[in-house]
Coordinates of C-alpha atoms in Angstrom, one line a residue:
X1 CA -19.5 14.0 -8.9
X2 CA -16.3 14.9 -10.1
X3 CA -13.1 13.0 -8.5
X4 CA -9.4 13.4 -8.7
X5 CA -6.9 10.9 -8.4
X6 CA -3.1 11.2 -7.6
X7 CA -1.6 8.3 -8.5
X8 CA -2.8 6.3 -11.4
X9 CA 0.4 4.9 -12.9
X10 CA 0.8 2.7 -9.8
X11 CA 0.5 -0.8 -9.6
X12 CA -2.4 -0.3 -7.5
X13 CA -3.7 2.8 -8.2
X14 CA -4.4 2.6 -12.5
X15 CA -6.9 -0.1 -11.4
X16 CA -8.2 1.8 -8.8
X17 CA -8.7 5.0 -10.8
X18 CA -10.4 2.7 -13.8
X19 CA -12.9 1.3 -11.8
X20 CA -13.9 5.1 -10.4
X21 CA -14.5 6.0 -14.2
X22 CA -16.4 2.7 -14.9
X23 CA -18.7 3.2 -12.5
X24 CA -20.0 6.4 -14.0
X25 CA -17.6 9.4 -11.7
X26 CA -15.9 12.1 -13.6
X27 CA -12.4 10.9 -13.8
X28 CA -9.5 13.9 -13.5
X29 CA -6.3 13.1 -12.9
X30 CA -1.9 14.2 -12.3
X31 CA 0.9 13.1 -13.5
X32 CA 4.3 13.6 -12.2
X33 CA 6.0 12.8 -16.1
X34 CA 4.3 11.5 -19.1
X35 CA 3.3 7.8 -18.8
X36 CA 1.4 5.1 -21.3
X37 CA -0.7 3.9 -18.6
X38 CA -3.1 6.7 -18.4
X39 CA -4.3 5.9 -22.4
X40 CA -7.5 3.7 -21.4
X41 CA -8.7 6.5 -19.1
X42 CA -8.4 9.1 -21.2
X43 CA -9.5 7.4 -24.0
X44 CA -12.9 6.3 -21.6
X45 CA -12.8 10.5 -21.5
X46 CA -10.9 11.5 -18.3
X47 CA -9.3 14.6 -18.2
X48 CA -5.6 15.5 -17.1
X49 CA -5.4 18.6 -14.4
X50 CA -2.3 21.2 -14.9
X51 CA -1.7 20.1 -11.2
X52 CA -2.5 19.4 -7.4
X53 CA -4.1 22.8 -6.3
X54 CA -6.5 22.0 -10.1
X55 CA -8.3 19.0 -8.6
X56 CA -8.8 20.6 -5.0
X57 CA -10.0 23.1 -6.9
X58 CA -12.3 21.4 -9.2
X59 CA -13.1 17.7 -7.6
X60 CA -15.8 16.8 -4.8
X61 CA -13.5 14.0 -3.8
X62 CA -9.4 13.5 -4.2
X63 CA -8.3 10.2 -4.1
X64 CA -4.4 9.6 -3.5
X65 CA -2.2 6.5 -4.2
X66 CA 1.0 7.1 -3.5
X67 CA 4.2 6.0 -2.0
X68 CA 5.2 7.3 1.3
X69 CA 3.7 10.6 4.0
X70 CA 6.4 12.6 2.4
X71 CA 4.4 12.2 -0.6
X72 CA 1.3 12.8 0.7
X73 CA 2.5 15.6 2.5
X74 CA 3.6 17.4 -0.7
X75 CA 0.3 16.7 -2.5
X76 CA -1.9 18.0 0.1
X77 CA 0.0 20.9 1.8
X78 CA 2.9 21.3 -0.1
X79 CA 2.9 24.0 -3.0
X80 CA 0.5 23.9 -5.4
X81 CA -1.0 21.4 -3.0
X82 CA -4.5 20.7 -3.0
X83 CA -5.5 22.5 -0.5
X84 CA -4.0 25.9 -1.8
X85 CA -7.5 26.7 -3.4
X86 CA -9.8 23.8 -2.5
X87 CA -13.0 23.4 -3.7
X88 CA -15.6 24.1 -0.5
X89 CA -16.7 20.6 1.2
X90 CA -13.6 18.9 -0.6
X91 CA -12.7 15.4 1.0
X92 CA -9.3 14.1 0.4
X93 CA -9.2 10.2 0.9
X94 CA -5.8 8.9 1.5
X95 CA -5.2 4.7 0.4
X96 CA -1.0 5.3 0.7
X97 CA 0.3 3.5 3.9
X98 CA 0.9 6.5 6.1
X99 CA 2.4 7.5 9.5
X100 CA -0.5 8.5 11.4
X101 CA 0.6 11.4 12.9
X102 CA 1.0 12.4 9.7
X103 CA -2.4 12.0 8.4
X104 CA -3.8 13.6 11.7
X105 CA -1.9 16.6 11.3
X106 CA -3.1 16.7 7.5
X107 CA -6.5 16.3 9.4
X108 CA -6.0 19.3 11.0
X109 CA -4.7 21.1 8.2
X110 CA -7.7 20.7 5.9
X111 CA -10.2 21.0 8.4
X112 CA -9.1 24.8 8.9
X113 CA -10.1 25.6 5.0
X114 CA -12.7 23.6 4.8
X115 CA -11.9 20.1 3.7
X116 CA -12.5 16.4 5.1
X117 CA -9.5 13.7 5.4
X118 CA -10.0 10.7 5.3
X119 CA -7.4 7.6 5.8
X120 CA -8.5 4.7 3.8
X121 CA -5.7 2.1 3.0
X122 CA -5.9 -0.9 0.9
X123 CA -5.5 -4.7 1.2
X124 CA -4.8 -7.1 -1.2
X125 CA -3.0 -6.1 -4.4
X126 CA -3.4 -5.1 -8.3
X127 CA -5.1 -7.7 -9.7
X128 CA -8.0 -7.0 -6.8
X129 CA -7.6 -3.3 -7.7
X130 CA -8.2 -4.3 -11.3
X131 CA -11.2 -6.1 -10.6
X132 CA -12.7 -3.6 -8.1
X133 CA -12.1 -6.3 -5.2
X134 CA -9.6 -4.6 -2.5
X135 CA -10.2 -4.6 1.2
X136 CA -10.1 -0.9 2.9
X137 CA -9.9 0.2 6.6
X138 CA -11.5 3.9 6.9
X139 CA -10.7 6.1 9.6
X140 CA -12.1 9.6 9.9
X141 CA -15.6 11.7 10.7
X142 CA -18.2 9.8 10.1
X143 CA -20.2 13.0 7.3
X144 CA -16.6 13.2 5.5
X145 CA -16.7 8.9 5.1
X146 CA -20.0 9.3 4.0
X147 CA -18.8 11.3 1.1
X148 CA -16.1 9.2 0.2
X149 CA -17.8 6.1 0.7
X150 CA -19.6 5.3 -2.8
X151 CA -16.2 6.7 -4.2
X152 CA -14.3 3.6 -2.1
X153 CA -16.9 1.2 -2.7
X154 CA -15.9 1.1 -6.8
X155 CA -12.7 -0.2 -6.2
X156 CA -13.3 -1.9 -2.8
X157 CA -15.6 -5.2 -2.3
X158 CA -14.7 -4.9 1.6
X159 CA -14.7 -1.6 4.2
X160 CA -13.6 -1.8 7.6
X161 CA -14.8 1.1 9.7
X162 CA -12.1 1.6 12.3
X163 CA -12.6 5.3 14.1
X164 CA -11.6 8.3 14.0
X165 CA -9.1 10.2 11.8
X166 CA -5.6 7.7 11.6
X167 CA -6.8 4.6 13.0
X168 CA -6.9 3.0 9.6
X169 CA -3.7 4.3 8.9
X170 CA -2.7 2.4 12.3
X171 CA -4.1 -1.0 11.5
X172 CA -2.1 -0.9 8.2
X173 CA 0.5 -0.7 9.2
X174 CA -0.4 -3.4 12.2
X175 CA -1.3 -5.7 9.4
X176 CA 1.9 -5.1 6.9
X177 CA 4.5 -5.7 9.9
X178 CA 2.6 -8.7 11.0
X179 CA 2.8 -10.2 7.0
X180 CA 6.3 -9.3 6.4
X181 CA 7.2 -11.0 9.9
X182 CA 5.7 -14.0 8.4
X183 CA 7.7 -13.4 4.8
X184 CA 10.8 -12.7 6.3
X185 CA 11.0 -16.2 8.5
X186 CA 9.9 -18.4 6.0
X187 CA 12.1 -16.9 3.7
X188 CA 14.9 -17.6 6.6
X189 CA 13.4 -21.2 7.2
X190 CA 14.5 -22.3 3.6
X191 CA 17.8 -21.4 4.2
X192 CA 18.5 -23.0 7.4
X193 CA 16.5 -26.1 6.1
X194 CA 19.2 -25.9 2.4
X195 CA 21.9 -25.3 5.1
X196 CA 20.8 -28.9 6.7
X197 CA 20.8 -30.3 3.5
X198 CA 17.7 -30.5 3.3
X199 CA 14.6 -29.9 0.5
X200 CA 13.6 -26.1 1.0
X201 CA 10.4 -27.2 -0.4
X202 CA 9.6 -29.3 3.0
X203 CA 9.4 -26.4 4.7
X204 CA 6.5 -25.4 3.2
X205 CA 5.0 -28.7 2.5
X206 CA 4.5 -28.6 6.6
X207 CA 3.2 -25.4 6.8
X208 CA 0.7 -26.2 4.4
X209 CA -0.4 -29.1 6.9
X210 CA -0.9 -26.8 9.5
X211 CA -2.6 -23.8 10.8
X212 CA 0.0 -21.6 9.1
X213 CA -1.2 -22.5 5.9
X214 CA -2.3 -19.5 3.6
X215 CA -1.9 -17.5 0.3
X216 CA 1.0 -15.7 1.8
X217 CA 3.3 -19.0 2.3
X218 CA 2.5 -20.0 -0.9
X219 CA 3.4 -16.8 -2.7
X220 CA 6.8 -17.0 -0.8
X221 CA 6.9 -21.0 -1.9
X222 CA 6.4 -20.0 -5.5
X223 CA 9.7 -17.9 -5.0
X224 CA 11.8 -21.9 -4.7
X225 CA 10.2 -22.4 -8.0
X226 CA 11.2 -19.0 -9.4
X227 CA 8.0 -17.3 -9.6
X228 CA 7.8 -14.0 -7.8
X229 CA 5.0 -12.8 -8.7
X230 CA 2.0 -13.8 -5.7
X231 CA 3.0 -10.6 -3.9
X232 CA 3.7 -7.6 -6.3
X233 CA 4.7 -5.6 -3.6
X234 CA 8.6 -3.9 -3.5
X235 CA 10.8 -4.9 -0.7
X236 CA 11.8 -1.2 -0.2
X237 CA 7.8 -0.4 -0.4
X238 CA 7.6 -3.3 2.6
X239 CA 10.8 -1.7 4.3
X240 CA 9.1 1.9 4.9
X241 CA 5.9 0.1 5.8
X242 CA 7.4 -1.8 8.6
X243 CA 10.0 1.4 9.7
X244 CA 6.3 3.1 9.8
X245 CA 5.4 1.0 12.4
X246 CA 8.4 0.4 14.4
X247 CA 8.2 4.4 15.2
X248 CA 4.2 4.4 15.8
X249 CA 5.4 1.2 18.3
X250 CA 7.8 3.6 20.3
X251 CA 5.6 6.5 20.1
X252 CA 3.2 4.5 21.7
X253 CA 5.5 2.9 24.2
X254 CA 5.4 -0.8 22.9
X255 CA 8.9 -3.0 23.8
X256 CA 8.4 -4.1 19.5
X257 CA 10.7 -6.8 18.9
X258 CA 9.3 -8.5 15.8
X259 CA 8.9 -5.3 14.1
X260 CA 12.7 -4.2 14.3
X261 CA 13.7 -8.1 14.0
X262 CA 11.6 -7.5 9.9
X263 CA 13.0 -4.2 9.2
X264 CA 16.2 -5.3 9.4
X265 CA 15.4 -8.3 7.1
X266 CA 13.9 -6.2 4.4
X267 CA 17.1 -3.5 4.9
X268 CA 19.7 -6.6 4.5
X269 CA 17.6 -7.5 1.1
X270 CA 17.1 -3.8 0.1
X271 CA 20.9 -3.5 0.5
X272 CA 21.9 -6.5 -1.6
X273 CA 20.3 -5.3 -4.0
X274 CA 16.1 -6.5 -4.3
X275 CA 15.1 -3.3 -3.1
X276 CA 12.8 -2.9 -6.2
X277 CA 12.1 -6.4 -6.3
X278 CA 9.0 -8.5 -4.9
X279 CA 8.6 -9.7 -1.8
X280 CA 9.1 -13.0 -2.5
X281 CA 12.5 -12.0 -3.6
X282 CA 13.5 -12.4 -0.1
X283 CA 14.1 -15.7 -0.3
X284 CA 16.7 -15.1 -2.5
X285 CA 18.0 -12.6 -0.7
X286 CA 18.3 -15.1 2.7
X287 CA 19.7 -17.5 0.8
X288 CA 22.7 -14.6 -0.8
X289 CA 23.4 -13.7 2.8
X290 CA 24.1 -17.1 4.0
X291 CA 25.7 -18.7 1.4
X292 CA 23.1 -21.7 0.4
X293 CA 21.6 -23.2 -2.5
X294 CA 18.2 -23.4 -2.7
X295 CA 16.8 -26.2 -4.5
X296 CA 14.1 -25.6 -7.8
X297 CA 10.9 -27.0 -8.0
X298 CA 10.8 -29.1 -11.4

């Protein structure tokens, strides 16, 4: 089986895309502008397409990686996308967080020439893709999953089947809003407890004795000690996620209040200036906006 991937510079998706080729699949692949990180898979003999509509054309299976529904939009219906040509039986599996309505129209778009969609995003983060150990929700028909689903399972130690076409889209984006919630509070907690005059470091010495305990406070802890790096994630990337979900809320008639209360959190940070830094970085960014010191761990 031959299969494409869009998106194999990323953070998550070079790991993603090596473990497709180490487990025996054909390996072809885009880039946007010339990058060092493809080396290892060419070098482990996977082959460079001219462009989108080249692996629809040529690929059983296209998986993408990418940044936002614009993006995915562009690769898969845009010009030159991959379904200008696709190859008959083609399934297109989709690990970006998405806006569902988005990837249902997409649905709807391939499955007039002949090609299955099939939303698939990831939990967890690079290391895991590295090590062929992410967590996926699937959404889509049941034949076109079937397809895609040995192609998934070499970069994905845990699948959660969740319906039909967009409903793993929609649990994404449940799941990011409900973390950065989490991120953005503690990272406000240690400034109010700094503004008290207290050890920012207490704050999550409690949590840990508690039910709130997990990686995810500890990756924001690490930020008092200056080391961001539990969560590579961008802010910005977190930002879209969580506007993502404030629209599906009000599409779907929910009175979201933690969901706006995060985005504007992760736009504060965006716009002094951590954008393009990790989410731990918010802490930082909390304790800009209000003026505190935060103390270091030794």
């Amino acid at each position: 089986m031959r299969v494409g991937f869009v998106g194999v510079t990323g953070l998550m998706g070079h790991g993603m895309a090596k473990n497709i080729q180490a487990k025996g699949y054909e390996l072809a692949y885009t880039l946007r502008s010339e990058s060092d990180r493809v080396a290892d898979l060419a070098e482990a003999g996977a082959t460079r397409a001219a462009d989108y509509a080249e692996l629809g054309r040529t690929c059983d299976v296209v998986v993408l990686c990418v940044t936002s529904s614009a993006d995915v939009e562009q690769v898969v219906a845009g010009e030159g996308g991959l379904l200008a040509d696709p190859k008959p039986g083609l399934v297109i599996v989709d690990t970006t967080t998405a806006e569902p309505a988005s990837t249902r129209m997409l649905g709807e778009a391939a499955a007039q020439v002949g090609v299955g969609f099939v939303d698939a995003p990831l939990t967890r983060g690079p290391a895991q893709a590295e090590a062929g150990e992410l967590n996926t929700m699937i959404g889509g028909d049941d034949a076109h999953v079937e397809k895609a689903l040995p192609v998934i399972q070499t970069y994905s130690a845990y699948q959660l089947r969740t319906g039909e076409l967009g409903t793993g889209h929609t649990l994404k984006l449940i799941n990011n809003t409900i973390i950065q919630s989490f991120c953005s509070v503690v990272a406000e907690g240690f400034s109010v407890a700094a503004a008290a005059g207290m050890d920012p470091n207490l704050v999550e010495e409690i949590l840990t004795q508690g039910g709130m305990n997990s990686a995810i406070l500890h990756q924001m802890g690490g930020a008092l000690g200056g080391d961001y790096s539990g969560m590579e994630f961008y802010i910005d990337n977190a930002r879209k996620d969580v506007r993502y979900y404030t629209r599906l809320a009000a599409e779907l008639g929910i009175a979201a209040t933690m969901g706006p209360a995060a985005h504007q959190a992760l736009s504060i940070a965006s716009k002094l200036g951590y954008g393009q830094k990790f989410v731990p970085e918010l802490v930082n960014a909390a304790a800009e906006l209000n003026r505190v010191e935060l103390s270091q761990k030794d």
